[in-house]
Coordinates of C-alpha atoms (C1' of nucleotides) in Angstrom, one line a residue:
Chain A
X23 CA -55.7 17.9 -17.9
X24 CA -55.2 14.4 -16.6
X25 CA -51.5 15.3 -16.4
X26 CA -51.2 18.4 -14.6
X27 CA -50.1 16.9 -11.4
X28 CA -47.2 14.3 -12.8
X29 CA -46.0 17.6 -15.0
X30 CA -45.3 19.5 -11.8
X31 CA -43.9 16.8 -10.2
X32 CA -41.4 16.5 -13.8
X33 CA -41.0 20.1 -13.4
X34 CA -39.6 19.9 -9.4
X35 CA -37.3 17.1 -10.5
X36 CA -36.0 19.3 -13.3
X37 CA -36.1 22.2 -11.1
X38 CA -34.1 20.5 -8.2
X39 CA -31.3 18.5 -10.5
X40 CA -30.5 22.0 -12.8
X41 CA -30.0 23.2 -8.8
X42 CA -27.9 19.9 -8.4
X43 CA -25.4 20.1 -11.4
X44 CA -25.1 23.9 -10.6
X45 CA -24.0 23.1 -7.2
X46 CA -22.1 20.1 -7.6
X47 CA -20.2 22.0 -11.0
X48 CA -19.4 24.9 -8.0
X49 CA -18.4 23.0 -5.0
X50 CA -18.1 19.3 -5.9
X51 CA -19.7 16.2 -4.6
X52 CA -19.5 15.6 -1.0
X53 CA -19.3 19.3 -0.2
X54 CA -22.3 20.0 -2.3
X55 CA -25.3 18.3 0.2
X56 CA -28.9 18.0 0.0
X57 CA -30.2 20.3 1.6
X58 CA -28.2 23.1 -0.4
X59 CA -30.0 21.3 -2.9
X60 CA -33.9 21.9 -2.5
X61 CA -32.8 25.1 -0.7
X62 CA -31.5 26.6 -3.6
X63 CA -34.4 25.1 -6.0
X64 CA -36.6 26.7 -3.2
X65 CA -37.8 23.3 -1.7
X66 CA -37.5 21.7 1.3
X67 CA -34.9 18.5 2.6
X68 CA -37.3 16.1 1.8
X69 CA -38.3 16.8 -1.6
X70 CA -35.6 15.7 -2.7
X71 CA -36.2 11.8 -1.8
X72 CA -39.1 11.9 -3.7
X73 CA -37.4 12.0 -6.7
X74 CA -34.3 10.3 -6.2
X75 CA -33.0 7.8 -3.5
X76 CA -30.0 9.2 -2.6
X77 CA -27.4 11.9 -3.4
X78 CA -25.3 9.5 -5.5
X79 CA -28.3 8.1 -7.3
X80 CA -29.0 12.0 -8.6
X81 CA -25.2 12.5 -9.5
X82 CA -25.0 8.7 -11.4
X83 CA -27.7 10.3 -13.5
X84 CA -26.0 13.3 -14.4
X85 CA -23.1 11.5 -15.1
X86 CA -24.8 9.3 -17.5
X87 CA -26.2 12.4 -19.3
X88 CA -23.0 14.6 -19.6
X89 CA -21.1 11.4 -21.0
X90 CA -23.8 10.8 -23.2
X91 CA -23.4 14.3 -24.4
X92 CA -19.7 14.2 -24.4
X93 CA -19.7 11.1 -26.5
X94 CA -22.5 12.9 -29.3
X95 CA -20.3 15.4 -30.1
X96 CA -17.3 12.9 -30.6
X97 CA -19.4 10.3 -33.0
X98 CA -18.1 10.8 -36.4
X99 CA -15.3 12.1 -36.0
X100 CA -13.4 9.0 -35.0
X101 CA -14.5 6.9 -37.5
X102 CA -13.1 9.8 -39.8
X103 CA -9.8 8.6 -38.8
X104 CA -7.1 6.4 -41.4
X105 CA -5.1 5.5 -39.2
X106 CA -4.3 5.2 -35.0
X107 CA -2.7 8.7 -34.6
X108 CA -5.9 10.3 -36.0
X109 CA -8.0 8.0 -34.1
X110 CA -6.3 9.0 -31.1
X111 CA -6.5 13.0 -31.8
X112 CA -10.2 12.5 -32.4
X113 CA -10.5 10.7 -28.6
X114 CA -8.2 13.5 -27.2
X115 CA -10.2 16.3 -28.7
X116 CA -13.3 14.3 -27.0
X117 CA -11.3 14.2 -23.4
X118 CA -10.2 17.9 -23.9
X119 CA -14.1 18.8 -24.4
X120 CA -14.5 17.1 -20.6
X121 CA -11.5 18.9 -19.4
X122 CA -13.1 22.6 -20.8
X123 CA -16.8 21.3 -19.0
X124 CA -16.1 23.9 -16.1
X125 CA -14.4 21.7 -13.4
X126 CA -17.0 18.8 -13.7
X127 CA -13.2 16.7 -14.7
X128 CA -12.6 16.7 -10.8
X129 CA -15.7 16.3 -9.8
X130 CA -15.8 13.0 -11.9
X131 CA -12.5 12.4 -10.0
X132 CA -13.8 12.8 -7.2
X133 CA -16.6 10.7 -7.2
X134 CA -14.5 8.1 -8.9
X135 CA -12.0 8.0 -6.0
X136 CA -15.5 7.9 -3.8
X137 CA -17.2 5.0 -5.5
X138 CA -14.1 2.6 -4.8
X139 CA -15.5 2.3 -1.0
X140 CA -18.7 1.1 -2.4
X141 CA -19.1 -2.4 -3.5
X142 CA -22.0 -1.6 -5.3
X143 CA -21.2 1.9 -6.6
X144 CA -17.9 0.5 -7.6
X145 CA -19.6 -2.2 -10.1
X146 CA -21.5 0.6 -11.4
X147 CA -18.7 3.0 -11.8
X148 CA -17.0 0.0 -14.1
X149 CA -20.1 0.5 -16.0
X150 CA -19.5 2.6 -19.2
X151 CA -22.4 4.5 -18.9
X152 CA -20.7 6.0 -15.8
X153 CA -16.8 5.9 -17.3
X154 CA -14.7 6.2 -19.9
X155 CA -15.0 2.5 -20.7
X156 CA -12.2 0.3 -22.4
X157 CA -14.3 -1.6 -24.3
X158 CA -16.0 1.4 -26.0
X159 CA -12.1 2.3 -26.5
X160 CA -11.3 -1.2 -28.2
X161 CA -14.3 -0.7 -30.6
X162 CA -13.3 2.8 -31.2
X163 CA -9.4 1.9 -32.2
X164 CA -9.5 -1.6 -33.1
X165 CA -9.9 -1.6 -37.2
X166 CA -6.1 0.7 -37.2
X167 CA -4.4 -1.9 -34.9
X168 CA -1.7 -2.8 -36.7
X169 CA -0.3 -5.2 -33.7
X170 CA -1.6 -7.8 -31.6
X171 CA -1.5 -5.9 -29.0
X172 CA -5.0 -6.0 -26.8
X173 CA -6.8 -3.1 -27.9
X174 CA -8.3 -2.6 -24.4
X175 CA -5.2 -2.1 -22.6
X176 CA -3.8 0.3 -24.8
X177 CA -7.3 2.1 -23.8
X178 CA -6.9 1.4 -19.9
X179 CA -3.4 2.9 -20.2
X180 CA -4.9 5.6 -22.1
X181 CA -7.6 5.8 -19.9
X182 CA -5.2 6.1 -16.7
X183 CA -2.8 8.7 -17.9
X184 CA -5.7 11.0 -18.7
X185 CA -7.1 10.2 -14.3
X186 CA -3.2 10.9 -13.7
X187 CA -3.2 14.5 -15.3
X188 CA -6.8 15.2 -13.5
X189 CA -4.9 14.4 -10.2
X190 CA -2.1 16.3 -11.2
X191 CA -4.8 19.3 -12.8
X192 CA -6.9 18.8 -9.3
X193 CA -3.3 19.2 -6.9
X194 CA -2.6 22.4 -9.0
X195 CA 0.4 21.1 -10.2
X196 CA 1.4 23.2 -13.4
X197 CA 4.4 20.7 -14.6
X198 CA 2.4 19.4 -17.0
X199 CA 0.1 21.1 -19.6
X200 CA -2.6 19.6 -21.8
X201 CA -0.7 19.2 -24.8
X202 CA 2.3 17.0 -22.7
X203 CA -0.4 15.2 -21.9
X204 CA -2.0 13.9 -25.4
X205 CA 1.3 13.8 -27.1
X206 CA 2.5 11.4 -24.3
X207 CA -0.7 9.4 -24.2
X208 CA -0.9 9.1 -28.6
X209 CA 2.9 8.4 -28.5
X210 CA 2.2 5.1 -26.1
X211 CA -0.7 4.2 -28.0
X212 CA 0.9 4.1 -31.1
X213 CA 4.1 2.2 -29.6
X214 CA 1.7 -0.3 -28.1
X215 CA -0.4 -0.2 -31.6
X216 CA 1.5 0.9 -34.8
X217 CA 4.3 -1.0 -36.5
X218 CA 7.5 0.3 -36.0
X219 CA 8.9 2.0 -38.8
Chain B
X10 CA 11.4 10.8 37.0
X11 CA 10.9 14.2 35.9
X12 CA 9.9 12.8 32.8
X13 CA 7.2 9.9 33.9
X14 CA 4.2 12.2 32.6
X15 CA 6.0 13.2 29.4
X16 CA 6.5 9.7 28.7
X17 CA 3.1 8.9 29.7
X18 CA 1.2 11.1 27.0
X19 CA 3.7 9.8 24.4
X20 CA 3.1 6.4 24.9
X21 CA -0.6 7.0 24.5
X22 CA 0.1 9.9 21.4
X23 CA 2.2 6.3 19.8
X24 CA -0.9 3.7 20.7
X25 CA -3.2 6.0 19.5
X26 CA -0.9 6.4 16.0
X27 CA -0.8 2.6 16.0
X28 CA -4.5 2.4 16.7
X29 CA -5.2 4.8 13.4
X30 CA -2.2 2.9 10.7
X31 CA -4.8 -0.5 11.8
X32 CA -7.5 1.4 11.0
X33 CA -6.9 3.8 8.5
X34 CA -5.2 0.6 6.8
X35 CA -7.9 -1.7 6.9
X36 CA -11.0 0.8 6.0
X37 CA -9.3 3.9 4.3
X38 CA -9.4 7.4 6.0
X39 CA -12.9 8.5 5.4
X40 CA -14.0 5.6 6.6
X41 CA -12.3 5.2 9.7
X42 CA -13.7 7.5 12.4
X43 CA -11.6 9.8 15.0
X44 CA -14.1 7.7 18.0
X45 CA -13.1 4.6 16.5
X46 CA -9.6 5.5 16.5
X47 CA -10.1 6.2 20.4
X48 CA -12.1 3.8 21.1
X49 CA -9.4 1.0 19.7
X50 CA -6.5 2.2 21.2
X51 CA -8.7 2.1 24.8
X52 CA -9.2 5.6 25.0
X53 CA -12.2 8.6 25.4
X54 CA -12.5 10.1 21.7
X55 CA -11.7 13.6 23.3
X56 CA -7.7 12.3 23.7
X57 CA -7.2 12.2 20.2
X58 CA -7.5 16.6 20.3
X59 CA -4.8 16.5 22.6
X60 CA -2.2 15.2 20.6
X61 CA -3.3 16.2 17.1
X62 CA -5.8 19.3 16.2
X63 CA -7.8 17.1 13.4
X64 CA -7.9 13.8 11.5
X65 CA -6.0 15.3 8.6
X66 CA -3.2 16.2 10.7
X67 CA -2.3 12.7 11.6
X68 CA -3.1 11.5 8.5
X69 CA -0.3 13.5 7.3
X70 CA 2.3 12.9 9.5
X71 CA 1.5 9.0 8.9
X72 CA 2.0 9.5 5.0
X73 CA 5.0 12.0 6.2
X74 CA 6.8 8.5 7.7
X75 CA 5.7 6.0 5.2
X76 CA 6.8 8.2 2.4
X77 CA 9.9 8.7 4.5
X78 CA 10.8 5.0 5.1
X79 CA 9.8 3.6 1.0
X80 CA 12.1 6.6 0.3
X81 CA 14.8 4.9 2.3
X82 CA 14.5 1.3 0.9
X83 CA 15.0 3.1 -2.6
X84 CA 18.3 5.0 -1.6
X85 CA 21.4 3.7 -3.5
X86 CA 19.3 1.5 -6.1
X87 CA 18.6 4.3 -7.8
X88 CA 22.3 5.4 -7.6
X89 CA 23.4 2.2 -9.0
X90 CA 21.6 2.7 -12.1
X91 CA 23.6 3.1 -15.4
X92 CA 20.9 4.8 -17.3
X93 CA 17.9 6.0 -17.9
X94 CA 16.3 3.0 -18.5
X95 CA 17.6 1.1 -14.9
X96 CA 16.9 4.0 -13.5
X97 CA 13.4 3.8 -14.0
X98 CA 13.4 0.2 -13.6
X99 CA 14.5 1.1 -9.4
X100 CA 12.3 4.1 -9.7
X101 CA 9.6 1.3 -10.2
X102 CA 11.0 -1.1 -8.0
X103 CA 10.0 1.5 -5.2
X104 CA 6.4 2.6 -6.5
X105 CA 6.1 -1.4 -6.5
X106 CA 7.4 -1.5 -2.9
X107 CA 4.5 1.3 -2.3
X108 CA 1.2 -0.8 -4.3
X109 CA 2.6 -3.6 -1.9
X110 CA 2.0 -2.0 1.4
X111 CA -1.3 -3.6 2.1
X112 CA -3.7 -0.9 0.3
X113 CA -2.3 2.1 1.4
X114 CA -2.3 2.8 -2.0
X115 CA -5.9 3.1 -3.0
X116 CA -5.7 5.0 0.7
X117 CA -3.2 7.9 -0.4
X118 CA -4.9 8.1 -3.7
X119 CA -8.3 8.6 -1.3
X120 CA -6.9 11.3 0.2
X121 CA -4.9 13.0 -2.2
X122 CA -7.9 13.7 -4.0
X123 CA -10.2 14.1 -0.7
X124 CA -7.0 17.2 -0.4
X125 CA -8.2 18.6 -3.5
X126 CA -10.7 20.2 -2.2
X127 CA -8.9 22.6 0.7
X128 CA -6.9 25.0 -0.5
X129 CA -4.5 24.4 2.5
X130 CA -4.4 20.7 2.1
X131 CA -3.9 21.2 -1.5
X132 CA -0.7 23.2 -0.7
X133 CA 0.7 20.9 1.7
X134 CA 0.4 18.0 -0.5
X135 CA 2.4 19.4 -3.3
X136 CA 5.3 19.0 -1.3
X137 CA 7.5 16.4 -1.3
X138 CA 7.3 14.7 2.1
X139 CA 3.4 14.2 1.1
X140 CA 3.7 12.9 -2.5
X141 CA 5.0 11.4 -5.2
X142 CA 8.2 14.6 -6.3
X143 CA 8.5 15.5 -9.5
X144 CA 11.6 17.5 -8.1
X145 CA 13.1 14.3 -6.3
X146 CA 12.4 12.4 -9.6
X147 CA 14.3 14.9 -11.8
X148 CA 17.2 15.1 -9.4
X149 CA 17.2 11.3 -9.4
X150 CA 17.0 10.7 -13.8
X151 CA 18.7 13.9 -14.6
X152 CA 22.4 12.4 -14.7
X153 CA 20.6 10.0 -17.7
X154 CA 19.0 12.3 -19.5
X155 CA 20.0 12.9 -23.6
X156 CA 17.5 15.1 -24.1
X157 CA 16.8 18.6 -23.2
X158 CA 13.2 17.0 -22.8
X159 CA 12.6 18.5 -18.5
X160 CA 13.1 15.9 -16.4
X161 CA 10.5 17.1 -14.7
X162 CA 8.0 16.6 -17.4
X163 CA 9.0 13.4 -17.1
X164 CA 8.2 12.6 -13.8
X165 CA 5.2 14.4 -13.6
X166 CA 4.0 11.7 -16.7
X167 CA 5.0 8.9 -14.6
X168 CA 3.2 9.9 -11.8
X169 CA 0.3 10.2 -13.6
X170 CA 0.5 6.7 -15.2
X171 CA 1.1 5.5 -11.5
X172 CA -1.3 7.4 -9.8
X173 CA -4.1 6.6 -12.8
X174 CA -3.4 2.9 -12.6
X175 CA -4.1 2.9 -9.1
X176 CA -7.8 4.4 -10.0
X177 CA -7.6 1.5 -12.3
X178 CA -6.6 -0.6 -9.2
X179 CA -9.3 0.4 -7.0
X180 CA -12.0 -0.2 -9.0
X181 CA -11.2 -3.2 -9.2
X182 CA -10.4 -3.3 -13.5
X183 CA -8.7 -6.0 -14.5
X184 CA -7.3 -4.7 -17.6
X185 CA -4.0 -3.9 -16.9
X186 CA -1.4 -5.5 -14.7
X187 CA 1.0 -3.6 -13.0
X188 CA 4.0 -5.0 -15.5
X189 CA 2.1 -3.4 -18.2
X190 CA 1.7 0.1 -16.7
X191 CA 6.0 -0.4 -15.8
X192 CA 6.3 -1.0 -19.4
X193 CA 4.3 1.7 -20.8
X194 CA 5.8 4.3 -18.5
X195 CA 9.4 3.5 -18.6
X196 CA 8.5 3.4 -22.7
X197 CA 7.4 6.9 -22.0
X198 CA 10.3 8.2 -20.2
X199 CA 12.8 6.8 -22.6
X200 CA 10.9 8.1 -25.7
X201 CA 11.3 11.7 -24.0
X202 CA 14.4 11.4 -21.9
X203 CA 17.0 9.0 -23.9
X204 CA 18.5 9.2 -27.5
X205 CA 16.3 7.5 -30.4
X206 CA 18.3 4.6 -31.7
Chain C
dC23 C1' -69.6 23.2 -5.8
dC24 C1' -68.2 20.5 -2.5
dA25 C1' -66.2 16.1 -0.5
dT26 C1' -62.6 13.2 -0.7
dA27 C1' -58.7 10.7 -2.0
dA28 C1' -54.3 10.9 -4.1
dA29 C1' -50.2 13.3 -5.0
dA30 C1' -46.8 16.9 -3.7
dG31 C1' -44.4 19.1 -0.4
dT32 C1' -42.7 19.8 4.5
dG33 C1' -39.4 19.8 8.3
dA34 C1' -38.6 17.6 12.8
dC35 C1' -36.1 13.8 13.8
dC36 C1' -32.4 9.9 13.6
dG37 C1' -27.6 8.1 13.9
dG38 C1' -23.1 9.2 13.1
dA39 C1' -19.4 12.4 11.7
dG40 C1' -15.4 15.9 13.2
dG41 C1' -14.4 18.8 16.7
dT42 C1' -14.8 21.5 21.6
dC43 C1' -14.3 22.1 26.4
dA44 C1' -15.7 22.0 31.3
dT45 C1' -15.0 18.5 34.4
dT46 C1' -12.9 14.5 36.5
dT47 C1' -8.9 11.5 37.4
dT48 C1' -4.2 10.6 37.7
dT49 C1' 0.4 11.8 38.8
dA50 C1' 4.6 14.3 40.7
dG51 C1' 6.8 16.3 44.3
dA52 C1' 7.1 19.1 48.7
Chain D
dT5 C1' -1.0 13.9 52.8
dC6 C1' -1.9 17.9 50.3
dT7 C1' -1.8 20.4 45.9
dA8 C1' -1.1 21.9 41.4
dA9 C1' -0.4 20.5 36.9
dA10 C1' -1.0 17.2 33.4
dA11 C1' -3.9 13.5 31.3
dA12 C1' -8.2 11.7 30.2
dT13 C1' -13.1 12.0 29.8
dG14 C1' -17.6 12.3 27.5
dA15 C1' -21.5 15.4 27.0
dC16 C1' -22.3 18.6 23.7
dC17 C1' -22.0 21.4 19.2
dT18 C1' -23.0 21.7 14.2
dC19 C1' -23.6 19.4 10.1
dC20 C1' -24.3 15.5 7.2
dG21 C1' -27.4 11.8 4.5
dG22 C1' -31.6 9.9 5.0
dT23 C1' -36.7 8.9 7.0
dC24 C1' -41.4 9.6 7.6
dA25 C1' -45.7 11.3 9.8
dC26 C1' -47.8 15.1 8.7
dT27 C1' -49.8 19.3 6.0
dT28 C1' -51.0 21.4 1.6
dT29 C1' -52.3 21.2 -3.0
dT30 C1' -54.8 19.2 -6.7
dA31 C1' -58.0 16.3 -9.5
dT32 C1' -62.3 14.4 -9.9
dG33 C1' -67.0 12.0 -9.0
dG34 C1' -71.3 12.8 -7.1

DNA sequence: CCATAAAAGTGACCGGAGGTCATTTTTAGA
DNA sequence: TCTAAAAATGACCTCCGGTCACTTTTATGG
């Protein structure tokens, strides 16, 4: 039982970050703080440092798991696809599984908009382990391009009507619903992507 | 000069306003303390409270004017506009005028999100002297519209693509330029609002 | 089985935030 | 010059993220 003592330690850190996303998926990021943390895992303040450096250090590691999880359910089905359209139903099905992840859509907002302050949390947030990343995007669209239109872009743009409707989801605005949404977003890519015809 | 102390503690409530467009301007509005604020505009922090009841409060009443005076710049182009395509093209001509006030931008996208979070805030900046209108823009496209496509709808996307490329913006991705995300959108509106052909 | 060292856990403390309010300073007018 | 009201002050409150000297628990060699 040479282990015993670095198990407990795994378990605390599991303890305190299934306390963390619970908290953060109620009340958000900056509202959610530390010491509701521990408190709630039944720990005190200063547990927590053990494990982790800093609040955003804890949530850039949750973020990196729930994309990673996000994206496992989507492999497959995009490269199912024949054509752009397709492609781009099989990435909005993938966003829509974000948007039905309890509110955890804001909260990535939110700590989005937060990063930007950062210099260094910024360069990570660019990171597409942190973000829906253009690049993955590119890869993901790039054998139906039927233009010579830079694959990337038509992600970004994507990529930015998608943060729009968050905002607009996050304000409570009810103008636009889901649907709106991915039929606005395909039809630009497919402008952008698709010979006319 | 009934009026000498009236004039008094307006003079300061305008330095201090001054002191907080600098600052808010420079560092964003989370970042810009209520002491610093004081402190710049050569007062005790405890002034600001008598002119305003929180940060938030001025902070509104800033956006309140600046939305107010882009607003004003953008009367009559609009009006000028033989369809729906010019339309958007002066509708875009203001949201340009907006990215190139310093980066007040990236500073109302900080705190519209930042509002998302209080359910008063939230309600005040769904209305139109806060934000970007889907109203105002329908008023302003509806005269162009061949569709029975809401105008609304239409604004709402726009927003979205605006307010999404400025998270694009902030992190500093270079992916798209802001001609791009004009394109795209006023592709978007025309797809929805004006006749195929 | 105990002594001891290492690891885990604690919570008082720090600086700085937004906001409060009793107190002091300035001002207006009789 | 005196006084009452208005303006300005800054110590103080609570809470935040983060630190660290300290206590408690645990593993292990003699």
């Amino acid at each position: 039982m040479a282990k015993k003592q670095q198990e407990k330690s795994q378990q605390t850190m599991q303890e305190l970050m299934a306390s963390a996303i619970e908290l953060f998926g109620s009340n958000g990021f900056i509202q959610t703080s530390v010491a509701e943390i521990t408190e709630h895992a039944g720990y005190a303040k200063g547990s927590f440092y053990r494990h982790w450096n800093s609040k955003d250090e804890l949530f850039l590691i949750i973020v990196e798991q729930k994309l990673k999880r996000y994206r496992a359910k989507r492999n497959g089905k995009v490269d199912k696809a024949k054509n752009l359209e397709e492609a781009m139903h099989a990435i909005w099905d993938f966003l829509e599984s974000i948007i039905n992840d309890k509110n955890w859509s804001s909260i990535f907002l939110e700590f989005t908009v937060y990063s930007a302050k950062s210099e260094t949390l910024r360069k990570l947030m660019n990171k597409s382990v942190y973000r829906l990343s253009n690049e993955i995007f590119a890869e993901l669209v790039h054998n139906h391009m039927e233009t010579d239109f830079p694959p990337e872009k038509i992600g970004a743009l994507n990529t930015a009507l998608f943060e729009g409707y968050l905002i607009h989801r996050s304000l409570g605005t009810q103008v636009l619903s889901l649907p709106d949404v991915r039929a606005a977003a395909i039809a630009l890519a497919l402008r952008n992507g698709a010979k006319q015809g």
